[in-house]
PDB file of C-alpha atoms in Angstrom:
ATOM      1  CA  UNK M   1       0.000   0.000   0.000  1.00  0.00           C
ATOM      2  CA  UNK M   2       1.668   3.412  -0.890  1.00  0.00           C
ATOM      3  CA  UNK M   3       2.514   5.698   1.793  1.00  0.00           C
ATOM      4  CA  UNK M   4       0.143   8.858   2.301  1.00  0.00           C
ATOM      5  CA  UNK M   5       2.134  12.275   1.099  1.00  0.00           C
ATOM      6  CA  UNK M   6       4.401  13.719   4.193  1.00  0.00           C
ATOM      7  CA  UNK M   7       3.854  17.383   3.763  1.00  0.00           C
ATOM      8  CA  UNK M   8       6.424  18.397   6.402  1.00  0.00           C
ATOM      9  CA  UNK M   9      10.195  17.833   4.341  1.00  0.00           C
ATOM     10  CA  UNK M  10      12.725  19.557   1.863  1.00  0.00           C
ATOM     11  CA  UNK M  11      11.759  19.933  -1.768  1.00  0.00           C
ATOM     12  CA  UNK M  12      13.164  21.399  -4.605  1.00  0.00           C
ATOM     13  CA  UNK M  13      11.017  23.496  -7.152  1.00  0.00           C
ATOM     14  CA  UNK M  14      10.601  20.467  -9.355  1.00  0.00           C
ATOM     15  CA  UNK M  15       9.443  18.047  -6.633  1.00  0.00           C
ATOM     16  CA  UNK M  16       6.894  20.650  -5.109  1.00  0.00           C
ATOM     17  CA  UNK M  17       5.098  20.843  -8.279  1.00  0.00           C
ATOM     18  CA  UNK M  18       5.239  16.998  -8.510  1.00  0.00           C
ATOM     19  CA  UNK M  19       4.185  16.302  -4.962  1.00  0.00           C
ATOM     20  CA  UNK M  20       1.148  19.015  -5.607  1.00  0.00           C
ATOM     21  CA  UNK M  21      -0.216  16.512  -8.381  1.00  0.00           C
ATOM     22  CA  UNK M  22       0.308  13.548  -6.181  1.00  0.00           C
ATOM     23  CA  UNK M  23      -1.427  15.309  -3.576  1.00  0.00           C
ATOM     24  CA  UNK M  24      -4.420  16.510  -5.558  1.00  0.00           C
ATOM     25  CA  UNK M  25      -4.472  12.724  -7.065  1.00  0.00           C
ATOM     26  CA  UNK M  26      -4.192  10.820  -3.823  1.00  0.00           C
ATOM     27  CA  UNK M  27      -7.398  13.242  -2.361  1.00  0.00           C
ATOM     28  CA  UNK M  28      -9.238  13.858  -5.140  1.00  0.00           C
ATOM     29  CA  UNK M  29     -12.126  12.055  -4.204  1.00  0.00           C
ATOM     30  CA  UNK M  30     -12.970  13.716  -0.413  1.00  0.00           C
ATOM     31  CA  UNK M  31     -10.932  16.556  -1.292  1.00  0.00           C
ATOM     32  CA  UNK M  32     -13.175  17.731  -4.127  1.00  0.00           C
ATOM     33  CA  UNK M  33     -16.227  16.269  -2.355  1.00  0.00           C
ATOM     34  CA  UNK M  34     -15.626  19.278   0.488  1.00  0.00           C
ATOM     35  CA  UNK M  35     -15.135  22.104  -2.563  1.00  0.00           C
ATOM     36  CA  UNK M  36     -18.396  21.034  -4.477  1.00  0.00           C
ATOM     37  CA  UNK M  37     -20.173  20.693  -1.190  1.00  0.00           C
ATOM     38  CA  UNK M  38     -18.678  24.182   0.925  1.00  0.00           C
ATOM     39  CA  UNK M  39     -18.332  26.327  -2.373  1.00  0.00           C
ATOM     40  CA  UNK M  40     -21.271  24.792  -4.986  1.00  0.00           C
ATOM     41  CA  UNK M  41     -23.376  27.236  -4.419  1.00  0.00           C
ATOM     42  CA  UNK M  42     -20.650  29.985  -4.967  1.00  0.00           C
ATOM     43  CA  UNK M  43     -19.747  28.046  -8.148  1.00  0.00           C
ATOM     44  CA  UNK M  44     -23.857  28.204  -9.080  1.00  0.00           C
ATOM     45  CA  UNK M  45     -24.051  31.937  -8.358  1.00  0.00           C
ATOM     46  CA  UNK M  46     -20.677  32.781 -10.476  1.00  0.00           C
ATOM     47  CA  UNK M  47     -22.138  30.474 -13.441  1.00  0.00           C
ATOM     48  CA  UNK M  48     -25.129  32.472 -13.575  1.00  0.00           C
ATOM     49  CA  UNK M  49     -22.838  35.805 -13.437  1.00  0.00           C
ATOM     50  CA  UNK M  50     -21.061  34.526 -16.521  1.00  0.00           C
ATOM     51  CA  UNK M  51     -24.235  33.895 -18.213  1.00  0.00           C
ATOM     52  CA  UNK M  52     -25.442  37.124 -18.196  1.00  0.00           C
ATOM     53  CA  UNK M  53     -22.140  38.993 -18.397  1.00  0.00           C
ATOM     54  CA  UNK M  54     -21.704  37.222 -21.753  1.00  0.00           C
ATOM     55  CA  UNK M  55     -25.324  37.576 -22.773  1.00  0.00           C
ATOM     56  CA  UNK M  56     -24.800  41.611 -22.027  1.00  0.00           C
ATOM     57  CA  UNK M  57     -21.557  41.458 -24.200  1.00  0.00           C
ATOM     58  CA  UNK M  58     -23.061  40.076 -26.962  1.00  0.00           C
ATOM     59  CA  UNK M  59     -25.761  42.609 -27.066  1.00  0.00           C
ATOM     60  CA  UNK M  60     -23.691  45.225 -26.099  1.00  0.00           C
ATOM     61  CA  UNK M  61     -21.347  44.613 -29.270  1.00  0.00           C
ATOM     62  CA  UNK M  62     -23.973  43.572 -31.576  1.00  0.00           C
ATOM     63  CA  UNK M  63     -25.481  46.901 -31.487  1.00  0.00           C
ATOM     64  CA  UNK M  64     -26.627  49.138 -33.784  1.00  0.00           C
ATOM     65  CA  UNK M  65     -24.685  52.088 -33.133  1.00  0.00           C
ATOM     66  CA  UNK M  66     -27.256  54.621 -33.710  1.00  0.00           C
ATOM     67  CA  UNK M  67     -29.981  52.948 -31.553  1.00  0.00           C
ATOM     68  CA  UNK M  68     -31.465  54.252 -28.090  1.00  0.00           C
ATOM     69  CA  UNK M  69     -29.834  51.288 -26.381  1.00  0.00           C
ATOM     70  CA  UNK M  70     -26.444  51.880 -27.756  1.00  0.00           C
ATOM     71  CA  UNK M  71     -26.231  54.540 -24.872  1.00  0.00           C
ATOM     72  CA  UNK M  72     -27.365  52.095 -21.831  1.00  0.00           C
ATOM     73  CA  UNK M  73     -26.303  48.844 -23.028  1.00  0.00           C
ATOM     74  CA  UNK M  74     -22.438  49.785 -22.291  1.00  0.00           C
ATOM     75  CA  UNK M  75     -23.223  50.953 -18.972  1.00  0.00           C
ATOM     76  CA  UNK M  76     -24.990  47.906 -18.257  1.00  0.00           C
ATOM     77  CA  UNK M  77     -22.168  45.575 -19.770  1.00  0.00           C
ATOM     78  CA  UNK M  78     -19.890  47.511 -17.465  1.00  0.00           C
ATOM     79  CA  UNK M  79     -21.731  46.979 -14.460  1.00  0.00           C
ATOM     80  CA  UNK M  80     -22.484  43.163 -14.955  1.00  0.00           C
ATOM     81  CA  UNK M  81     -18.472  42.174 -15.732  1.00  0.00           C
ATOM     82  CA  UNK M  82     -17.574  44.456 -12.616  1.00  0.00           C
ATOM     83  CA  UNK M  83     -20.014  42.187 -10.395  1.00  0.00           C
ATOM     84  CA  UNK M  84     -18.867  38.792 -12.207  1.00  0.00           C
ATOM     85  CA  UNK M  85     -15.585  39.530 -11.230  1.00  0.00           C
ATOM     86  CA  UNK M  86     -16.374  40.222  -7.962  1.00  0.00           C
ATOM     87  CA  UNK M  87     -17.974  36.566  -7.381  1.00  0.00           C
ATOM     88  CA  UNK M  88     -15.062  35.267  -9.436  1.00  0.00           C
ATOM     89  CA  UNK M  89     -12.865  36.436  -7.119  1.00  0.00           C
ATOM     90  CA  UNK M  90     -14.906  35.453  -4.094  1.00  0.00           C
ATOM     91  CA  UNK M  91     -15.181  32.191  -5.212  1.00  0.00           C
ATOM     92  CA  UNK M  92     -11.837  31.525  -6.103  1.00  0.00           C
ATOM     93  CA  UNK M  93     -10.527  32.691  -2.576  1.00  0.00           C
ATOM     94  CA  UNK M  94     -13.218  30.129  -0.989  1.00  0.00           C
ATOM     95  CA  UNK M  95     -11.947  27.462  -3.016  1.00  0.00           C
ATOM     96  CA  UNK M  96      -8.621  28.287  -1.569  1.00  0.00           C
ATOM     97  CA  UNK M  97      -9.377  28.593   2.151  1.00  0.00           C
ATOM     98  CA  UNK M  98     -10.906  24.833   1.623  1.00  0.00           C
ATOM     99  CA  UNK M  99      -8.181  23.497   0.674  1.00  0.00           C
ATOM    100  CA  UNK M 100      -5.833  24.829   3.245  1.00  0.00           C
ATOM    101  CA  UNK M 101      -8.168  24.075   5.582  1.00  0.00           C
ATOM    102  CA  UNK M 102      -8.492  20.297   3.929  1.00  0.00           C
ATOM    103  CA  UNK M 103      -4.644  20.302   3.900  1.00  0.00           C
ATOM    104  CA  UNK M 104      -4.376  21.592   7.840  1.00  0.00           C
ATOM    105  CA  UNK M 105      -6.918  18.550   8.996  1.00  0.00           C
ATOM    106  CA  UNK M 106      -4.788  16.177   6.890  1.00  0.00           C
ATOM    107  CA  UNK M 107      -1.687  17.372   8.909  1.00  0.00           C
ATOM    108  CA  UNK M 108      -3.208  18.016  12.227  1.00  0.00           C
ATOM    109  CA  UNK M 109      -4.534  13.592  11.389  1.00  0.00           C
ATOM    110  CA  UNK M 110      -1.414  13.043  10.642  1.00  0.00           C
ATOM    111  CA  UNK M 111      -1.414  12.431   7.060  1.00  0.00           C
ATOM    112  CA  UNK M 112      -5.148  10.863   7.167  1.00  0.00           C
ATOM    113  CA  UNK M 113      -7.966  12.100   5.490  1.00  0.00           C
ATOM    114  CA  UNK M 114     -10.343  14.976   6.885  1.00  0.00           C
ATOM    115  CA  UNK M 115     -14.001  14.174   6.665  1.00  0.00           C
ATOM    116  CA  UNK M 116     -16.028  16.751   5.482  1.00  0.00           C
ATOM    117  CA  UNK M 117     -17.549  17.837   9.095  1.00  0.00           C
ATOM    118  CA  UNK M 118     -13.927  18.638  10.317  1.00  0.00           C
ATOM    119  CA  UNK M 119     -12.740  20.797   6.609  1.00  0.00           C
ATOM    120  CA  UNK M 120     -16.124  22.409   6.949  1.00  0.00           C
ATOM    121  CA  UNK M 121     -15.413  23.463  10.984  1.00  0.00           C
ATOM    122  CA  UNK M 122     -11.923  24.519  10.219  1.00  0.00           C
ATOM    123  CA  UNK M 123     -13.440  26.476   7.034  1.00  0.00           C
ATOM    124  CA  UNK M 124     -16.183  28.359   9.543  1.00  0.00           C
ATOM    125  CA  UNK M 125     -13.488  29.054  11.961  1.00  0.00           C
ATOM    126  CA  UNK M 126     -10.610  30.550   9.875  1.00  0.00           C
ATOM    127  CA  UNK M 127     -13.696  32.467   7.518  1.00  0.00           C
ATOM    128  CA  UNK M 128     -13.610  35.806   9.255  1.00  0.00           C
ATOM    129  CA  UNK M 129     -10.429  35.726  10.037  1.00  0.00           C
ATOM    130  CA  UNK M 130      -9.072  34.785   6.491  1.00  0.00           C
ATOM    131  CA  UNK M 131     -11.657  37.306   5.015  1.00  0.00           C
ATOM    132  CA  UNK M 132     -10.102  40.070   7.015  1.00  0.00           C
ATOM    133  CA  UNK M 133      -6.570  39.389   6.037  1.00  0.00           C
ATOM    134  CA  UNK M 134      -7.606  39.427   2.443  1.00  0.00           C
ATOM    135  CA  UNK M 135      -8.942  42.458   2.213  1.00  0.00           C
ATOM    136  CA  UNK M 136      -5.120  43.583   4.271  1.00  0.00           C
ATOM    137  CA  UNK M 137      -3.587  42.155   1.418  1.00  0.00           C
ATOM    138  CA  UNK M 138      -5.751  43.370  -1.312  1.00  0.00           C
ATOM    139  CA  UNK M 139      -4.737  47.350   0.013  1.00  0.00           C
ATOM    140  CA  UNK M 140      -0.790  46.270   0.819  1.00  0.00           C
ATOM    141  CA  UNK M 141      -0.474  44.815  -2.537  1.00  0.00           C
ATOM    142  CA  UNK M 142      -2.279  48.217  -4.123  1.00  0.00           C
ATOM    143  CA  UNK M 143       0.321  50.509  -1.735  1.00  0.00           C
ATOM    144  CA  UNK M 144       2.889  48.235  -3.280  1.00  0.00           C
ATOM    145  CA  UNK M 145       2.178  48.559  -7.091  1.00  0.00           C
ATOM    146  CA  UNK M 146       1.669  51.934  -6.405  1.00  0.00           C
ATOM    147  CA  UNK M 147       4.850  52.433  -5.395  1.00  0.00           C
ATOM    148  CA  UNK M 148       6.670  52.004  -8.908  1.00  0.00           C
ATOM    149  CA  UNK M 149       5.195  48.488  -9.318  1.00  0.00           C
ATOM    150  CA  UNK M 150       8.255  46.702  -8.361  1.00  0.00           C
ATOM    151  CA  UNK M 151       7.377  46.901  -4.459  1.00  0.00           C
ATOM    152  CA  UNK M 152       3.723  44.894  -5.718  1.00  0.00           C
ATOM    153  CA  UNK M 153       5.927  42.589  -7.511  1.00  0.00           C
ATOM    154  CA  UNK M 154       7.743  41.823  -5.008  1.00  0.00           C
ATOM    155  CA  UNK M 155       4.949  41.757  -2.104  1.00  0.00           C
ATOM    156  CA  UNK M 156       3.006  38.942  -4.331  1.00  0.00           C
ATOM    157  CA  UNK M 157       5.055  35.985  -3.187  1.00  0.00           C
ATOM    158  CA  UNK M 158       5.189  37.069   0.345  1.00  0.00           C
ATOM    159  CA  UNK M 159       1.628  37.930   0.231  1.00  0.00           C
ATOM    160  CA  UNK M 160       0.912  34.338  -0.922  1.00  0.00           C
ATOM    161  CA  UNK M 161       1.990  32.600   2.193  1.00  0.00           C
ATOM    162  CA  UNK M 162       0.389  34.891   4.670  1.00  0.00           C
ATOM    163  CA  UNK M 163      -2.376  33.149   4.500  1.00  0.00           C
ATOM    164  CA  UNK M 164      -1.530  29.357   4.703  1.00  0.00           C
ATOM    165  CA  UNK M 165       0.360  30.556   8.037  1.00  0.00           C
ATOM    166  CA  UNK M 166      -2.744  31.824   9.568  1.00  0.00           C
ATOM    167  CA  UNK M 167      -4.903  28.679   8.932  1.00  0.00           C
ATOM    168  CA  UNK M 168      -2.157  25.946   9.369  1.00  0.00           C
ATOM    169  CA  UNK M 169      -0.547  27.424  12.397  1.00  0.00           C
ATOM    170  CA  UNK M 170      -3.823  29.266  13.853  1.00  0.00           C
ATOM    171  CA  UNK M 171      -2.181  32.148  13.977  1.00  0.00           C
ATOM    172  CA  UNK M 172      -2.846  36.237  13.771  1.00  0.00           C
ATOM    173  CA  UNK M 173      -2.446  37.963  10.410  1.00  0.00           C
ATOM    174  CA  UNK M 174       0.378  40.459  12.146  1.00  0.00           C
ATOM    175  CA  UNK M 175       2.744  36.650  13.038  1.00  0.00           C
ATOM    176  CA  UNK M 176       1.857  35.334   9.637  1.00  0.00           C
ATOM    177  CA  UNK M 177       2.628  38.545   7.991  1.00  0.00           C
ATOM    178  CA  UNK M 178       5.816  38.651   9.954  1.00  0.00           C
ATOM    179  CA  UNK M 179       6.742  34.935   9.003  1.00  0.00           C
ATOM    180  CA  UNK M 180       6.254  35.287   5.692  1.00  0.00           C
ATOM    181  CA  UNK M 181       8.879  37.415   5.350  1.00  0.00           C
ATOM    182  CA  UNK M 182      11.404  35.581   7.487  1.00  0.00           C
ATOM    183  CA  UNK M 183      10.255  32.162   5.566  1.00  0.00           C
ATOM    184  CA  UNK M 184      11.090  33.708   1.750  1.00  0.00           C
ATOM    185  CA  UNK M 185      14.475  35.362   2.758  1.00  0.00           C
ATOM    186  CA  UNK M 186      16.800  34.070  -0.086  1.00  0.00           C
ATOM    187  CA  UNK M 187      14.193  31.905  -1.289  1.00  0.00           C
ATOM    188  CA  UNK M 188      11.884  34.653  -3.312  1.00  0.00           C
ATOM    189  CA  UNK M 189      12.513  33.117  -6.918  1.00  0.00           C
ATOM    190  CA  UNK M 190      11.561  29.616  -5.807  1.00  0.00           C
ATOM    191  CA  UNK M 191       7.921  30.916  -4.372  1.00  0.00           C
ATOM    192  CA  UNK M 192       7.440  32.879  -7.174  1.00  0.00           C
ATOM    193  CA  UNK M 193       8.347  30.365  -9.895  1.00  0.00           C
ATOM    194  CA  UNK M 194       5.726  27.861  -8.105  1.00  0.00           C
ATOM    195  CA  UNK M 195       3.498  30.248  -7.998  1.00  0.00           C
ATOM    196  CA  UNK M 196       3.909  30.934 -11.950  1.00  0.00           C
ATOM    197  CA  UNK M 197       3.895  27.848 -13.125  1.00  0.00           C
ATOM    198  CA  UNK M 198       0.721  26.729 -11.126  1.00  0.00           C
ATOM    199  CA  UNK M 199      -1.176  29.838 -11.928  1.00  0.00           C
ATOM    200  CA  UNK M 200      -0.008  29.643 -15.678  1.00  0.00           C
ATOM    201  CA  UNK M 201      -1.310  26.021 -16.261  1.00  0.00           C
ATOM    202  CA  UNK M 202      -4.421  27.217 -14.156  1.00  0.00           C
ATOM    203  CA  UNK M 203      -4.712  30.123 -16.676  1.00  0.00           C
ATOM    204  CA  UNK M 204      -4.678  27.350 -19.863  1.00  0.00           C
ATOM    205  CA  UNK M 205      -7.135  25.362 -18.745  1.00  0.00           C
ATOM    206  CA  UNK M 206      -9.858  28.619 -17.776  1.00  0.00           C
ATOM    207  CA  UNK M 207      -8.555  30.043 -21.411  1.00  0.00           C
ATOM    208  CA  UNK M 208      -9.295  26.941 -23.618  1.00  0.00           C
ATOM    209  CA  UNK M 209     -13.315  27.384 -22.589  1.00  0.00           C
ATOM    210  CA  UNK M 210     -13.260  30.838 -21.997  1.00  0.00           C
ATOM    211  CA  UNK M 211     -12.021  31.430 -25.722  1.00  0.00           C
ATOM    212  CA  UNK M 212     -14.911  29.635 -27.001  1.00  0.00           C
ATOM    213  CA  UNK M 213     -17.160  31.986 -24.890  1.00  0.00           C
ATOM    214  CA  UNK M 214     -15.769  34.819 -26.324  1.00  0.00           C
ATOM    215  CA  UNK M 215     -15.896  34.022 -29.943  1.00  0.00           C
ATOM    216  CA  UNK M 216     -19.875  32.880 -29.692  1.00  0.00           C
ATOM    217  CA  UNK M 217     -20.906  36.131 -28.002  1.00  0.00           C
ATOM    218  CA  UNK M 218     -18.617  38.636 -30.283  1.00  0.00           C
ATOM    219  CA  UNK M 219     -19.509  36.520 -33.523  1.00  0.00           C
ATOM    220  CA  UNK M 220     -22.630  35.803 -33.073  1.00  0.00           C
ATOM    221  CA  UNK M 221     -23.870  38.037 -36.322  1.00  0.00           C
ATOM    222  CA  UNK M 222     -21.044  36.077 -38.079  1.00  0.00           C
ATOM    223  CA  UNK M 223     -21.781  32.469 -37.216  1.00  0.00           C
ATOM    224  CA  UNK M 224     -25.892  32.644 -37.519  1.00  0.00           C
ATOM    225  CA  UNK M 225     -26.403  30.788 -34.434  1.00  0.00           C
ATOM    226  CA  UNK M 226     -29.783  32.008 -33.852  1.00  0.00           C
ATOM    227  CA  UNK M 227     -31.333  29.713 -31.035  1.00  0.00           C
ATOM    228  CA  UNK M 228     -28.123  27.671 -30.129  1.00  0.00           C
ATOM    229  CA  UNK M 229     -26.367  30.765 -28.740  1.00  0.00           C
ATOM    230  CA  UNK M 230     -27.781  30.398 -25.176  1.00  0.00           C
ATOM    231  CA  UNK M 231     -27.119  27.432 -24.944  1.00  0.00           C
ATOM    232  CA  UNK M 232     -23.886  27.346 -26.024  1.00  0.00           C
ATOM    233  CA  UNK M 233     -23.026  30.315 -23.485  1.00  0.00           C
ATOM    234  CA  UNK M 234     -24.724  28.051 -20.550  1.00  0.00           C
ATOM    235  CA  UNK M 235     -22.310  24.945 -21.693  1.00  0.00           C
ATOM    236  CA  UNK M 236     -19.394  26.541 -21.325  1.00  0.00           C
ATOM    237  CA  UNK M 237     -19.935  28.665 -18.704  1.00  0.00           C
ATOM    238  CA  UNK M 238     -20.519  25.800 -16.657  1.00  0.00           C
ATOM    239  CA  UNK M 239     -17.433  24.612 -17.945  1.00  0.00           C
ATOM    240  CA  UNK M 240     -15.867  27.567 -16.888  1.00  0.00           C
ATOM    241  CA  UNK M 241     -16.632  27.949 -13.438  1.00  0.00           C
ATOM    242  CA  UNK M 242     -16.500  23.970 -12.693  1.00  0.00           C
ATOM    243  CA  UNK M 243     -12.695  24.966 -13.458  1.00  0.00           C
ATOM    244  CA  UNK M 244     -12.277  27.016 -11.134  1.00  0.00           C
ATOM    245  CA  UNK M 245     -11.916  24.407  -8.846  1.00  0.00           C
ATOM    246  CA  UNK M 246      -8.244  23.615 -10.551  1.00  0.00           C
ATOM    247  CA  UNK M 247      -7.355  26.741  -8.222  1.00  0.00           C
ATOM    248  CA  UNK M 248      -6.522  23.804  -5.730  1.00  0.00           C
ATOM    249  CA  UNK M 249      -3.273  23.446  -7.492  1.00  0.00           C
ATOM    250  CA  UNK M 250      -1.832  26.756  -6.863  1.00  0.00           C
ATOM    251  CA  UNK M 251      -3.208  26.652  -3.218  1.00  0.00           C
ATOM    252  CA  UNK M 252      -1.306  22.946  -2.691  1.00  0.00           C
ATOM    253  CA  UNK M 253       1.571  24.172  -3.973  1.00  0.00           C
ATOM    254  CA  UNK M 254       2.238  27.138  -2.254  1.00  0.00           C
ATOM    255  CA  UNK M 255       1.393  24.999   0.949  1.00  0.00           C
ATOM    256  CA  UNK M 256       4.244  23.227   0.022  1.00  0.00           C
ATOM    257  CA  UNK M 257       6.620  25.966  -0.800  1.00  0.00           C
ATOM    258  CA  UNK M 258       5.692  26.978   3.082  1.00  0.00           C
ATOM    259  CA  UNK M 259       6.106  23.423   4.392  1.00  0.00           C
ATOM    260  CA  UNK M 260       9.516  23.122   2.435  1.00  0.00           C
ATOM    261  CA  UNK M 261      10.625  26.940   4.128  1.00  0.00           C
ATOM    262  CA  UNK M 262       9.499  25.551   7.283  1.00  0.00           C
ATOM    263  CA  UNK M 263      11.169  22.856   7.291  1.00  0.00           C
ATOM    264  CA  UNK M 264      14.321  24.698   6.229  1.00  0.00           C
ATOM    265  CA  UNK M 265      14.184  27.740   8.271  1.00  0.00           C
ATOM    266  CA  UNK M 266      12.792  26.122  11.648  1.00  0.00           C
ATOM    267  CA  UNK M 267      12.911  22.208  10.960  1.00  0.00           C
ATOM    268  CA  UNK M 268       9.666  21.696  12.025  1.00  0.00           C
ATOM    269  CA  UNK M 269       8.945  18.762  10.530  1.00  0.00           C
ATOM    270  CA  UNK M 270      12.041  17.419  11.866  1.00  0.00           C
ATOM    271  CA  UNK M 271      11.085  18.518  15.605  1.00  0.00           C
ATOM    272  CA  UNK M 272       7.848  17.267  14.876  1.00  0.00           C
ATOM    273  CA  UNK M 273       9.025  13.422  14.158  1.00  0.00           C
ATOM    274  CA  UNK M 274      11.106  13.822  17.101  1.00  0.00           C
ATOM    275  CA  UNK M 275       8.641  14.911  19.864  1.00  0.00           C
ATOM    276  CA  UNK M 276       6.245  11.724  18.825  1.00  0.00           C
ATOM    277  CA  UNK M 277       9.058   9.118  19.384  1.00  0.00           C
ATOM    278  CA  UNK M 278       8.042   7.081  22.232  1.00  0.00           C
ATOM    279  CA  UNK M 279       4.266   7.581  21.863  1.00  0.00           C
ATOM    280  CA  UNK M 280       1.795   4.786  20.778  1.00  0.00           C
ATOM    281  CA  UNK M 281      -0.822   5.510  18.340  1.00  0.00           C
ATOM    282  CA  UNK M 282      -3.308   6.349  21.776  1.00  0.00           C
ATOM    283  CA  UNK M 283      -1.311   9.149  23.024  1.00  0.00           C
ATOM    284  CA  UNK M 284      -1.048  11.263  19.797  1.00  0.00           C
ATOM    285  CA  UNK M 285      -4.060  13.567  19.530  1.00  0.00           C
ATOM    286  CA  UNK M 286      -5.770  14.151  16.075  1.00  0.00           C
ATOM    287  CA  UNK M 287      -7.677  17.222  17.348  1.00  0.00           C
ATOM    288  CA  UNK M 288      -7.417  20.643  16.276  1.00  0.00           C
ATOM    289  CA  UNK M 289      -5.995  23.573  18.740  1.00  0.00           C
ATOM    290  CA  UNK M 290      -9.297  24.468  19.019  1.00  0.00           C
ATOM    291  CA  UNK M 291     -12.917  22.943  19.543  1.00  0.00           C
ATOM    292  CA  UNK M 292     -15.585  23.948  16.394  1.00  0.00           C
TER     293      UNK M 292
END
């Protein structure tokens, strides 16, 4: 029987995008089952977004210029993508705080799988907390690209494992922030190259349906497809969002790239192995810090 995934150990940049793969692939099944089940409704609700975001860009662009509603339309296209991508973005981030939370029960059972009543506690738990730090980010990282651009550049990476901090080691957003820091000193290239690499093959995947999308709504005059347009816009906007869920990857792997700086900086994983010598399967607790 193969060994469950130790999270807590070296890896290079090559083996932390391997092990993120072997880690999505050995949970797939419950790991997944807590995504559709915590963020399915956020999925629904950003489906329907892209529906009528697309529907409003077809109109919008398949107007006749000197119409009444070649004055509103715009505004209402406008107003429809700016909401979209404001579910888009809420989705994605609740996507993410599953799986770190998935990931946190997995380490906290040592290396077992979380059921979904203990991801959906930890998820309930960090919410708030994780919400708040977001929106910290979201105005550090503005301040930064602000500042010449090169300051937001460099902020993303660190910004990136603020969060993983706060959920895996139950911590307050000023420690992770602080950590974060300490963790990526001399190590800034390897975070960000993870962090690329996931985010790029992400970015493949959402554009090969999203292209589609695009060329149905702005050619629908050109390609006469009448009564199949709808449709076609539902398909693959369903597509679409169901693919949001391959946001998991990026979120693995820079839980990784912090396990791997952990390890390195602090040799946590290392300390951890050492303080459980000498207890029998009874002694070591699988519970949480706190009580949900």
């Amino acid at each position: 029987m193969r060994q469950p995934i130790e999270l807590r150990k070296l890896r290079d940049f090559g083996q932390i995008i391997n092990d993120s793969f072997t880690f999505l692939k050995e949970n797939f099944k419950p790991l997944f089952k807590s995504l559709f089940i915590i963020c399915g409704f956020f999925i629904l609700i950003s489906t329907v977004s892209t529906v009528f975001t697309y529907m409003n860009m077809s109109t919008t662009f398949n107007l006749d210029m000197n119409s009444y509603d070649a004055q509103s339309k715009p505004v209402a296209y406008f107003i429809s993508v700016l909401v979209s991508a404001f579910i888009l973005i809420l989705t994605q981030a609740f996507i993410h705080l599953v799986t770190l939370c998935y990931i946190s029960v997995y380490l906290q059972k040592n290396n077992t799988t979380p059921t979904l009543a203990e991801v959906w506690g930890y998820f309930r738990y960090y919410f708030f907390r994780v919400l708040g730090s977001g929106i910290l980010i979201f105005f550090i990282l503005m301040i930064g690209f602000m500042l010449c651009f090169i300051p937001g550049i460099y902020l993303g990476p660190i910004s990136y494992l603020i969060i993983p901090i706060i959920v895996i080691e139950n911590s307050s957003f000023g420690y992770a922030f602080n950590k974060s820091f300490r963790l990526i000193k001399n190590n800034w290239w390897l975070v960000f190259g993870v962090i690329f690499i996931m985010s790029l093959i992400v970015g493949v995947a959402s554009s090969i349906v999203s292209l589609p999308i695009s060329f149905i709504t702005l050619g629908d005059k050109l390609l006469s497809l009448k009564g199949f347009k709808l449709p076609l816009i539902i398909i693959f906007s369903v597509l679409r969002n169901i693919l949001l869920l391959a946001y998991v990857l990026p979120a693995i792997a820079v839980c990784l790239c912090y396990f791997n700086l952990a390890e390195e900086k602090d040799g946590t994983g290392l300390l951890d192995r050492i303080g459980k010598l000498g207890l029998s399967n009874d002694d070591q607790t699988t519970l949480p810090a706190e009580e949900f």
